[in-house]
Coordinates of C-alpha atoms and ligand atoms in Angstrom, one line a residue:
M1 CA -156.2 9.9 -8.1
P2 CA -155.5 6.6 -6.3
A3 CA -152.8 6.6 -3.6
P4 CA -149.2 5.9 -4.9
S5 CA -148.7 2.1 -5.1
L6 CA -145.7 0.2 -3.8
T7 CA -145.9 -3.6 -3.8
V8 CA -143.2 -5.5 -2.1
V9 CA -143.4 -9.1 -3.2
E10 CA -143.0 -11.1 0.0
H11 CA -143.2 -14.6 -1.5
P12 CA -140.7 -16.9 0.2
L13 CA -139.1 -17.9 -3.1
V14 CA -138.4 -14.2 -3.9
R15 CA -137.1 -13.5 -0.4
H16 CA -134.9 -16.6 -0.5
K17 CA -133.4 -15.9 -4.0
L18 CA -132.8 -12.3 -3.1
A19 CA -131.0 -13.2 0.1
L20 CA -128.7 -15.4 -2.0
M21 CA -128.1 -12.5 -4.5
R22 CA -127.1 -10.2 -1.7
D23 CA -124.3 -12.6 -0.5
T24 CA -121.0 -11.2 -1.6
R25 CA -119.7 -14.8 -2.2
T26 CA -122.4 -15.5 -4.8
S27 CA -120.7 -16.0 -8.2
T28 CA -121.6 -14.0 -11.3
A29 CA -123.2 -17.1 -12.9
K30 CA -125.4 -17.7 -9.9
F31 CA -126.3 -14.1 -9.5
R32 CA -127.4 -13.9 -13.1
R33 CA -129.5 -17.1 -12.8
L34 CA -131.1 -15.8 -9.6
M35 CA -131.9 -12.5 -11.2
H36 CA -133.5 -14.3 -14.1
E37 CA -135.6 -16.5 -11.7
I38 CA -136.7 -13.5 -9.5
S39 CA -137.7 -11.6 -12.7
L40 CA -140.2 -14.3 -13.6
L41 CA -141.8 -13.9 -10.2
L42 CA -141.8 -10.1 -10.4
A43 CA -143.3 -10.3 -13.9
Y44 CA -146.1 -12.5 -12.5
E45 CA -146.9 -9.7 -9.9
A46 CA -146.5 -6.8 -12.3
T47 CA -148.9 -8.4 -14.8
R48 CA -151.6 -9.3 -12.3
D49 CA -154.0 -6.7 -13.7
L50 CA -153.7 -7.6 -17.4
P51 CA -157.2 -7.7 -18.8
L52 CA -158.7 -11.0 -20.1
A53 CA -161.3 -11.7 -22.7
E54 CA -163.3 -14.9 -23.1
T55 CA -162.8 -17.0 -26.2
E56 CA -164.3 -20.3 -27.3
I57 CA -161.9 -23.2 -27.1
E58 CA -162.4 -26.8 -28.0
T59 CA -160.9 -29.2 -25.4
P60 CA -160.7 -32.9 -26.3
L61 CA -164.1 -33.3 -24.8
E62 CA -166.2 -30.2 -25.6
R63 CA -166.3 -26.5 -26.6
A64 CA -166.3 -24.0 -23.8
R65 CA -165.4 -20.4 -23.1
F66 CA -162.1 -19.6 -21.4
P67 CA -160.2 -16.4 -20.6
V68 CA -157.2 -15.4 -22.6
L69 CA -155.1 -12.2 -22.6
A70 CA -157.1 -9.4 -24.3
G71 CA -154.5 -8.5 -26.8
K72 CA -152.8 -6.2 -24.4
K73 CA -149.9 -4.3 -26.0
L74 CA -147.0 -4.4 -23.6
C75 CA -143.5 -2.8 -23.9
L76 CA -140.7 -3.8 -21.5
V77 CA -138.2 -1.0 -21.1
S78 CA -134.8 -1.7 -19.6
I79 CA -132.6 1.0 -18.0
L80 CA -129.1 0.0 -19.2
R81 CA -127.3 -1.9 -18.3
A82 CA -128.4 -3.7 -15.2
G83 CA -132.1 -3.6 -16.3
N84 CA -131.2 -6.2 -18.9
G85 CA -130.9 -8.8 -16.2
I86 CA -134.6 -8.4 -15.3
L87 CA -135.6 -7.9 -19.0
D88 CA -134.2 -11.4 -20.0
G89 CA -136.3 -13.1 -17.3
M90 CA -139.5 -11.2 -18.1
L91 CA -139.2 -11.9 -21.8
D92 CA -139.5 -15.7 -20.9
L93 CA -142.9 -15.0 -19.6
L94 CA -143.9 -12.2 -22.0
P95 CA -142.3 -13.3 -25.3
S96 CA -144.5 -11.1 -27.5
A97 CA -143.7 -7.9 -25.6
R98 CA -141.9 -5.1 -27.5
V99 CA -138.6 -4.0 -25.9
G100 CA -137.1 -0.6 -25.4
H101 CA -133.8 0.5 -23.9
I102 CA -132.8 3.7 -22.1
G103 CA -129.2 4.2 -21.3
I104 CA -128.7 6.3 -18.2
Y105 CA -125.6 6.7 -16.1
R106 CA -125.2 8.3 -12.7
E107 CA -122.8 11.2 -12.6
P108 CA -120.6 10.0 -9.7
R109 CA -120.5 13.3 -7.8
S110 CA -124.0 14.7 -8.0
L111 CA -125.7 11.3 -8.7
A112 CA -127.6 13.1 -11.4
A113 CA -129.0 10.9 -14.2
I114 CA -127.6 11.4 -17.7
E115 CA -129.3 9.8 -20.6
Y116 CA -126.9 8.5 -23.3
Y117 CA -129.0 6.1 -25.3
L118 CA -132.7 5.8 -26.3
K119 CA -134.4 3.2 -28.5
L120 CA -138.1 2.6 -28.0
P121 CA -140.9 1.2 -30.2
A122 CA -142.5 3.9 -32.4
D123 CA -146.0 3.1 -31.2
L124 CA -145.3 3.7 -27.5
A125 CA -148.5 5.7 -27.1
E126 CA -150.5 2.5 -27.7
R127 CA -148.5 0.5 -25.2
D128 CA -148.4 -0.2 -21.4
V129 CA -144.8 0.0 -20.3
I130 CA -143.1 -2.1 -17.6
L131 CA -139.8 -0.2 -16.9
V132 CA -137.1 -2.3 -15.2
D133 CA -134.0 -1.6 -13.3
P134 CA -132.8 -3.8 -10.4
M135 CA -131.9 -1.0 -8.0
L136 CA -134.2 1.9 -7.1
A137 CA -131.7 4.0 -5.1
T138 CA -132.0 7.8 -5.3
G139 CA -134.7 7.4 -7.9
N140 CA -132.9 9.9 -10.2
S141 CA -132.5 7.3 -13.1
A142 CA -136.0 6.1 -12.7
V143 CA -137.5 9.6 -12.7
A144 CA -135.4 10.5 -15.8
A145 CA -136.5 7.4 -17.6
I146 CA -140.2 7.8 -16.6
S147 CA -140.0 11.5 -17.7
R148 CA -138.9 10.4 -21.1
L149 CA -141.6 7.7 -21.3
V150 CA -144.3 10.3 -20.3
E151 CA -143.0 12.7 -22.9
L152 CA -143.4 10.0 -25.5
Q153 CA -146.9 9.4 -24.2
A154 CA -146.6 5.8 -23.0
R155 CA -150.2 4.6 -22.3
S156 CA -149.3 3.5 -18.7
I157 CA -146.1 2.9 -16.8
K158 CA -145.1 0.5 -14.0
F159 CA -141.7 0.3 -12.5
V160 CA -140.2 -3.1 -11.4
C161 CA -137.0 -3.5 -9.4
L162 CA -135.3 -6.0 -7.1
V163 CA -134.3 -3.6 -4.3
A164 CA -135.9 -0.2 -3.5
A165 CA -134.7 2.4 -1.0
P166 CA -137.3 4.6 0.7
D167 CA -135.7 7.7 -0.9
G168 CA -136.1 6.3 -4.4
V169 CA -139.7 5.3 -3.9
A170 CA -140.5 8.7 -2.4
N171 CA -138.8 10.5 -5.4
V172 CA -140.6 8.5 -8.0
H173 CA -143.9 8.9 -6.3
K174 CA -143.4 12.6 -5.8
A175 CA -142.8 13.2 -9.5
F176 CA -145.1 10.4 -10.8
P177 CA -147.7 9.3 -8.2
E178 CA -149.5 7.3 -10.9
V179 CA -146.5 5.0 -11.5
A180 CA -147.0 1.7 -9.5
I181 CA -143.8 0.3 -8.2
V182 CA -143.2 -3.5 -7.7
A183 CA -140.1 -4.5 -5.7
A184 CA -138.7 -7.7 -4.2
A185 CA -137.5 -5.8 -1.1
L186 CA -137.6 -2.3 0.5
D187 CA -134.2 -1.8 2.1
R188 CA -133.1 0.6 4.9
G189 CA -131.5 3.5 3.0
L190 CA -128.6 4.8 1.0
N191 CA -124.9 5.4 1.8
E192 CA -123.0 8.6 0.8
H193 CA -122.4 7.2 -2.7
G194 CA -126.0 6.5 -3.3
Y195 CA -125.7 2.7 -2.9
I196 CA -128.6 0.9 -1.2
L197 CA -128.0 -0.5 2.3
P198 CA -127.9 -3.4 2.9
G199 CA -128.5 -3.8 -0.8
L200 CA -126.5 -6.2 -3.0
G201 CA -123.8 -3.9 -4.3
D202 CA -123.5 -2.7 -7.9
A203 CA -126.1 -4.8 -9.7
G204 CA -124.5 -4.2 -13.2
D205 CA -121.0 -5.2 -12.0
R206 CA -122.4 -8.3 -10.3
L207 CA -124.5 -9.3 -13.2
F208 CA -121.8 -8.9 -15.8
G209 CA -118.8 -9.6 -13.7
T210 CA -117.1 -6.3 -14.4
K211 CA -115.5 -5.8 -11.0
Ligands
LIG301 N1 -127.1 0.9 -8.3 C1 -126.6 -0.3 -7.9 O1 -126.2 -1.1 -8.7 N2 -126.6 -0.6 -6.6 C2 -127.0 0.3 -5.7 O2 -127.0 0.0 -4.5 C3 -127.5 1.5 -6.1 C4 -127.5 1.8 -7.4

């Protein structure tokens, strides 16, 4: 089996936009727009290995063969609610992808992941899943969501986030070494409440203006 894969996207645009998102003074509207923009760039990275097939195309000058996507069946799965910020951006780039939602909340004391909602395409076993959640902190929510996707026999699974903590990456890869992780940043660690340091705060609250 290949070594567990973590890709930190170090493109200057990603680093710049993420730095602005971290700033506590950034407004809800700007935070939302930045999340949308970074999601496009993360989608670009996460889809780097999509297979292509040559097809014949007639340009205004001649017929020639060109690569197009080989009918890959994708499913974007958002971990509610903050995952929806990444989902919206990714759908701009992948408008034909199917979409699933998994509602998971963190039990505040134990930080255990509790699933409260699940809606996925029926044909998941024929689809490659990109699972999205902005913050990979303890990894408990990600592991719970991936377990559910594995149980439903998703064809493959990638996990895309904005900010990852070393604990979260280790937990996901311990449980599911085959799941490749794409992140915009790998931060220092977690505080006693399971928040990422330095992080950007509560991604859901900042995205939806609920605090
Ligand atoms: N969830 C968040 O929104 N932020 C964190 O730092 C950790 C989990």
